[in-house]
Tab-separated table of C-alpha atoms and ligand atoms in Angstrom:
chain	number	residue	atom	x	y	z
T	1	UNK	CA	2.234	9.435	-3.618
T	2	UNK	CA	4.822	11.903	-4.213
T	3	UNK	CA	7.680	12.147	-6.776
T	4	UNK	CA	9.844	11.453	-4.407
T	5	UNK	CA	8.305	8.914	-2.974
T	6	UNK	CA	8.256	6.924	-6.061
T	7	UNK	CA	11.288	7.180	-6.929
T	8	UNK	CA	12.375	4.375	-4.188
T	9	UNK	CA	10.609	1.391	-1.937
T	10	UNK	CA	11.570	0.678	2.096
T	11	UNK	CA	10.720	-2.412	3.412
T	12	UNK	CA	9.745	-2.570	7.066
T	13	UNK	CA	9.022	-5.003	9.336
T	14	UNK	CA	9.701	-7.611	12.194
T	15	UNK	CA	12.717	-9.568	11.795
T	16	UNK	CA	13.139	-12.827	9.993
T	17	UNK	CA	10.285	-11.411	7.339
T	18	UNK	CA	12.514	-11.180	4.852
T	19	UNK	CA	12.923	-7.633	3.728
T	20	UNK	CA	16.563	-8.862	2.679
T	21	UNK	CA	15.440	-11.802	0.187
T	22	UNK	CA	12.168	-9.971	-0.973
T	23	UNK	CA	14.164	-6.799	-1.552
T	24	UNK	CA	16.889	-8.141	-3.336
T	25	UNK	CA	14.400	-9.898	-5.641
T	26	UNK	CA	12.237	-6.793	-5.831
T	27	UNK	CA	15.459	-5.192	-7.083
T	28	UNK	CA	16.170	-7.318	-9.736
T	29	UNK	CA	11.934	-7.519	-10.711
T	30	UNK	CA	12.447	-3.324	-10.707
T	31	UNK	CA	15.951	-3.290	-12.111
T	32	UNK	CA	16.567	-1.137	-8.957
T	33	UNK	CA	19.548	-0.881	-6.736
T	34	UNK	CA	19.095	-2.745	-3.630
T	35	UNK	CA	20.750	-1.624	-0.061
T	36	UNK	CA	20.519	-3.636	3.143
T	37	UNK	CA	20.354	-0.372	5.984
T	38	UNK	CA	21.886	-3.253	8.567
T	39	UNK	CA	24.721	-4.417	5.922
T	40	UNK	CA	25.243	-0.514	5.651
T	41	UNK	CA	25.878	0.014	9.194
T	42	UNK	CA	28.332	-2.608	9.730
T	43	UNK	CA	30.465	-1.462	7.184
T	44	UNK	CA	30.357	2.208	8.089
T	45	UNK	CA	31.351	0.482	12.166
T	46	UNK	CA	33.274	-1.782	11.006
T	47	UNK	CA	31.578	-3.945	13.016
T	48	UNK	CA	28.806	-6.860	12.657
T	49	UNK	CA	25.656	-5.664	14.674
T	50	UNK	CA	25.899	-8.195	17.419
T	51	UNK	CA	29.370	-6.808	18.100
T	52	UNK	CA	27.597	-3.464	18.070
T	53	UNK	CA	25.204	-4.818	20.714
T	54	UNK	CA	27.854	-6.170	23.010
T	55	UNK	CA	30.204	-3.626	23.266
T	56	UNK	CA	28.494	-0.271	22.713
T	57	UNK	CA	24.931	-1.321	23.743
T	58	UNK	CA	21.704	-0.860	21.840
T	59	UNK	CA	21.582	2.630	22.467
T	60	UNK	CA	25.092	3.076	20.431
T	61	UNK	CA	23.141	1.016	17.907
T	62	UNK	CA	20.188	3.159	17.692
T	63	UNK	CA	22.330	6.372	16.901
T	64	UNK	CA	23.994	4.986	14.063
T	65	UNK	CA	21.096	3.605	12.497
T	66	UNK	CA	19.531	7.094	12.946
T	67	UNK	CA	22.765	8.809	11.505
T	68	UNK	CA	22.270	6.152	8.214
T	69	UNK	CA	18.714	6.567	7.733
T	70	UNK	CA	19.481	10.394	7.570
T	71	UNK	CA	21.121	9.792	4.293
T	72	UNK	CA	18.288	8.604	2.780
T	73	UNK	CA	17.855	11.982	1.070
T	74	UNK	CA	20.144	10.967	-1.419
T	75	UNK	CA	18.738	7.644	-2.738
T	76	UNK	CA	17.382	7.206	-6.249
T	77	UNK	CA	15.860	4.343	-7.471
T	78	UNK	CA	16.685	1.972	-4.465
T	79	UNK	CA	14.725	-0.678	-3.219
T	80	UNK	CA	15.657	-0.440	0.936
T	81	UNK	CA	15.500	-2.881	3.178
T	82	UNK	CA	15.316	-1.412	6.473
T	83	UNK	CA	16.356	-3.031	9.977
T	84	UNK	CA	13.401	-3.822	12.182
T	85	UNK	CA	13.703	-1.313	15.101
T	86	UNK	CA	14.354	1.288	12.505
T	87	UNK	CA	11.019	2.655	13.121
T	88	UNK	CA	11.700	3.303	16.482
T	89	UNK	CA	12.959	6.839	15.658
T	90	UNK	CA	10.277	9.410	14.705
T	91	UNK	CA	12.267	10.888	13.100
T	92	UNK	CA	13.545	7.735	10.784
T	93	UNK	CA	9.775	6.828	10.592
T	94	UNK	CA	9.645	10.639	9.070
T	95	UNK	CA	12.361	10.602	6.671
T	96	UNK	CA	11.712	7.193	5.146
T	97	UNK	CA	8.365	7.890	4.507
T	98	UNK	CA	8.805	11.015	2.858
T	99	UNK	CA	11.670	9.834	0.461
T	100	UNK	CA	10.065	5.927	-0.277
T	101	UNK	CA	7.245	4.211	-0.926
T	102	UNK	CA	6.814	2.173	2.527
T	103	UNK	CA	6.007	-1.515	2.358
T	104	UNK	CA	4.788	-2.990	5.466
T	105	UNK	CA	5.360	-7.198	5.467
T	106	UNK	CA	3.563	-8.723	7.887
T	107	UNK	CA	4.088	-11.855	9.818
T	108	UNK	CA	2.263	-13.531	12.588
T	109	UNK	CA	4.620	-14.423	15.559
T	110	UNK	CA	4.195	-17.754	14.733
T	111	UNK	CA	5.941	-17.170	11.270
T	112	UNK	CA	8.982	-14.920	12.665
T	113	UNK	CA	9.648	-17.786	15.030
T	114	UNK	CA	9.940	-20.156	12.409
T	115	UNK	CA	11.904	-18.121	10.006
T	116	UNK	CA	14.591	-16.996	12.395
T	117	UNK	CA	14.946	-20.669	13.541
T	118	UNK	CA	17.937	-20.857	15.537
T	119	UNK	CA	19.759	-17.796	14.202
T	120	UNK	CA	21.320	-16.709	16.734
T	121	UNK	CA	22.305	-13.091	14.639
T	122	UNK	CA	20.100	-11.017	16.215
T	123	UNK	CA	20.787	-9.716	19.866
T	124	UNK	CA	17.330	-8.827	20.697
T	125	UNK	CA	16.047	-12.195	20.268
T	126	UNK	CA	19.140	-13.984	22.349
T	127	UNK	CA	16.504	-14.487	25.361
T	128	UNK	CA	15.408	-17.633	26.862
T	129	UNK	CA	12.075	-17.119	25.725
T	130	UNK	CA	12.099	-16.483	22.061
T	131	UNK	CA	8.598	-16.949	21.203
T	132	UNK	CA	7.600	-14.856	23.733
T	133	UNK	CA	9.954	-12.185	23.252
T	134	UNK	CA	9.136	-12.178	19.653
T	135	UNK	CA	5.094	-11.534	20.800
T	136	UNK	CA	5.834	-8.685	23.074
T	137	UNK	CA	7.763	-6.637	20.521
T	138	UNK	CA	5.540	-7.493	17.388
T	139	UNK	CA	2.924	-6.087	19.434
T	140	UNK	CA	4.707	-3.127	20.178
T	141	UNK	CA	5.847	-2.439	17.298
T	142	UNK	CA	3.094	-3.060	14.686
T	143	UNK	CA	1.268	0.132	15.130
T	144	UNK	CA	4.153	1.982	14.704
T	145	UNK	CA	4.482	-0.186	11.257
T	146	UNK	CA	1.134	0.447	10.750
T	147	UNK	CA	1.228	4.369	10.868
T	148	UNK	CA	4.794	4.280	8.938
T	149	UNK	CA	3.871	2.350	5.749
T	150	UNK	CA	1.668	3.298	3.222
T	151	UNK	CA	0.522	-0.474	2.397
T	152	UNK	CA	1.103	-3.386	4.695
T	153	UNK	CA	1.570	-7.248	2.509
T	154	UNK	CA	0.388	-10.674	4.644
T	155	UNK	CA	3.909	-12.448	3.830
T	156	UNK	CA	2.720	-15.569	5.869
T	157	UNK	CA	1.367	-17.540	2.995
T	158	UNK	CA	3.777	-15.969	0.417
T	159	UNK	CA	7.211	-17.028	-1.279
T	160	UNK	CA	9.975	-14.411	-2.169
T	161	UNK	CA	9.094	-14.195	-5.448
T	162	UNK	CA	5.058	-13.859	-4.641
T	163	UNK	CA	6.000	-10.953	-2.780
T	164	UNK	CA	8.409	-9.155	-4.720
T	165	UNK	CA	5.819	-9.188	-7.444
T	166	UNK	CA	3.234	-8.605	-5.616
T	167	UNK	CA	4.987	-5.219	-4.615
T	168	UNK	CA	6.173	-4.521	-8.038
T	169	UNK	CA	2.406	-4.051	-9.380
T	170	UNK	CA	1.329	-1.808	-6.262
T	171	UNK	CA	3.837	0.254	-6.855
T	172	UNK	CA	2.770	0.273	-10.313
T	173	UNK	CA	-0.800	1.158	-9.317
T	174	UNK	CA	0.368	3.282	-6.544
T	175	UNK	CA	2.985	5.865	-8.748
T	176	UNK	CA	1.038	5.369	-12.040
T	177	UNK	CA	0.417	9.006	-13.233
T	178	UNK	CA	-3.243	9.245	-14.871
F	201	LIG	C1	16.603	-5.231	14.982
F	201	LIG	C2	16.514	-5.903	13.792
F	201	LIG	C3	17.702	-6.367	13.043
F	201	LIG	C4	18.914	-5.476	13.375
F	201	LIG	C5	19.121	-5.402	14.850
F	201	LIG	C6	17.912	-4.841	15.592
F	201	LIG	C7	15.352	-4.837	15.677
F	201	LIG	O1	17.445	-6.327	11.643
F	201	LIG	O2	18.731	-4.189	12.837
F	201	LIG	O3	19.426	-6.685	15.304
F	201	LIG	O4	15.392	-4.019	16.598
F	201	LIG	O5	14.280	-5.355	15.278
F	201	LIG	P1	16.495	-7.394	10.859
F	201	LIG	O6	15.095	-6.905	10.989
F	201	LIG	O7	16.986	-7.322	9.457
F	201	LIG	O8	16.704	-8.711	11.507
């Protein structure tokens, strides 16, 4: 682990995992700042994401969240919590890994499904099949979670607070100078 590295924490994942709620309460555990990368990009659009979606099309989407994780460069003492395709870019996966410590939380399908409920925020997901949909890009996407973070956290059988802690000491252990 690097200076730099240390000096913040990104939390990836599959949506509905909670990055939001266990990064907010990682914050406060750290007495870090906290940004939401999604909350970011509306305000810099002006827009909220499923507006984003409709009009411009993922692709629009995908740019700006590459343009915002660019400025990651100039975050100190953050806790991030990232949007779920934001590993999608190599070069995102690149930049957030040399400037954070990256957390991987983990949830089966199963758990996803039953955390995003019926919230209907999240454009990817508005398919007939949810459950299914939900499979197909976990499974697509967790090796590229895999080779992005530099410790992946079970969050199925864990509360917010669990977690956040739970982070808090590894990245105790992990930046810890001897
Ligand atoms: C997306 C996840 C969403 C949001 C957008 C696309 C994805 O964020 O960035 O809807 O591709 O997985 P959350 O992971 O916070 O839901």
């Amino acid at each position: 682990m690097t200076d730099r590295q240390a000096q913040n924490i990104a939390l990836i994942g599959f949506m509905g995992v909670g990055k939001t709620s266990i990064g907010r309460a990682l914050a406060r555990l750290l007495n870090m700042d906290f940004v939401d990368a999604d909350a970011e990009i509306e305000k810099i659009s002006k827009m909220p994401i499923p507006r984003i979606f409709e009009i411009h099309g993922e692709g629009h989407f995908r740019c700006l969240e590459y343009e915002y994780y660019r400025e990651i460069q100039s975050l100190r003492n953050t806790v991030i919590a990232t949007g779920g395709g934001a590993i999608l870019d190599e070069r995102t996966r690149a930049g957030l890994r040399e400037n954070a410590l990256i957390v991987y939380l983990v949830a089966s399908p199963k758990a996803a499904l039953a955390r995003i409920g019926n919230d209907n925020s999240r454009p990817l997901l508005q398919t007939g099949n949810k459950s299914k949909k939900i499979s197909a890009l976990m499974a697509e996407r967790d090796p590229l979670y895999r080779q992005t973070c530099h410790v992946a956290i079970d969050t199925d059988s864990l509360d917010i607070d669990t977690c956040a802690k739970k982070i808090s000491q590894l990245h105790f252990e992990l930046t810890k100078r001897p």
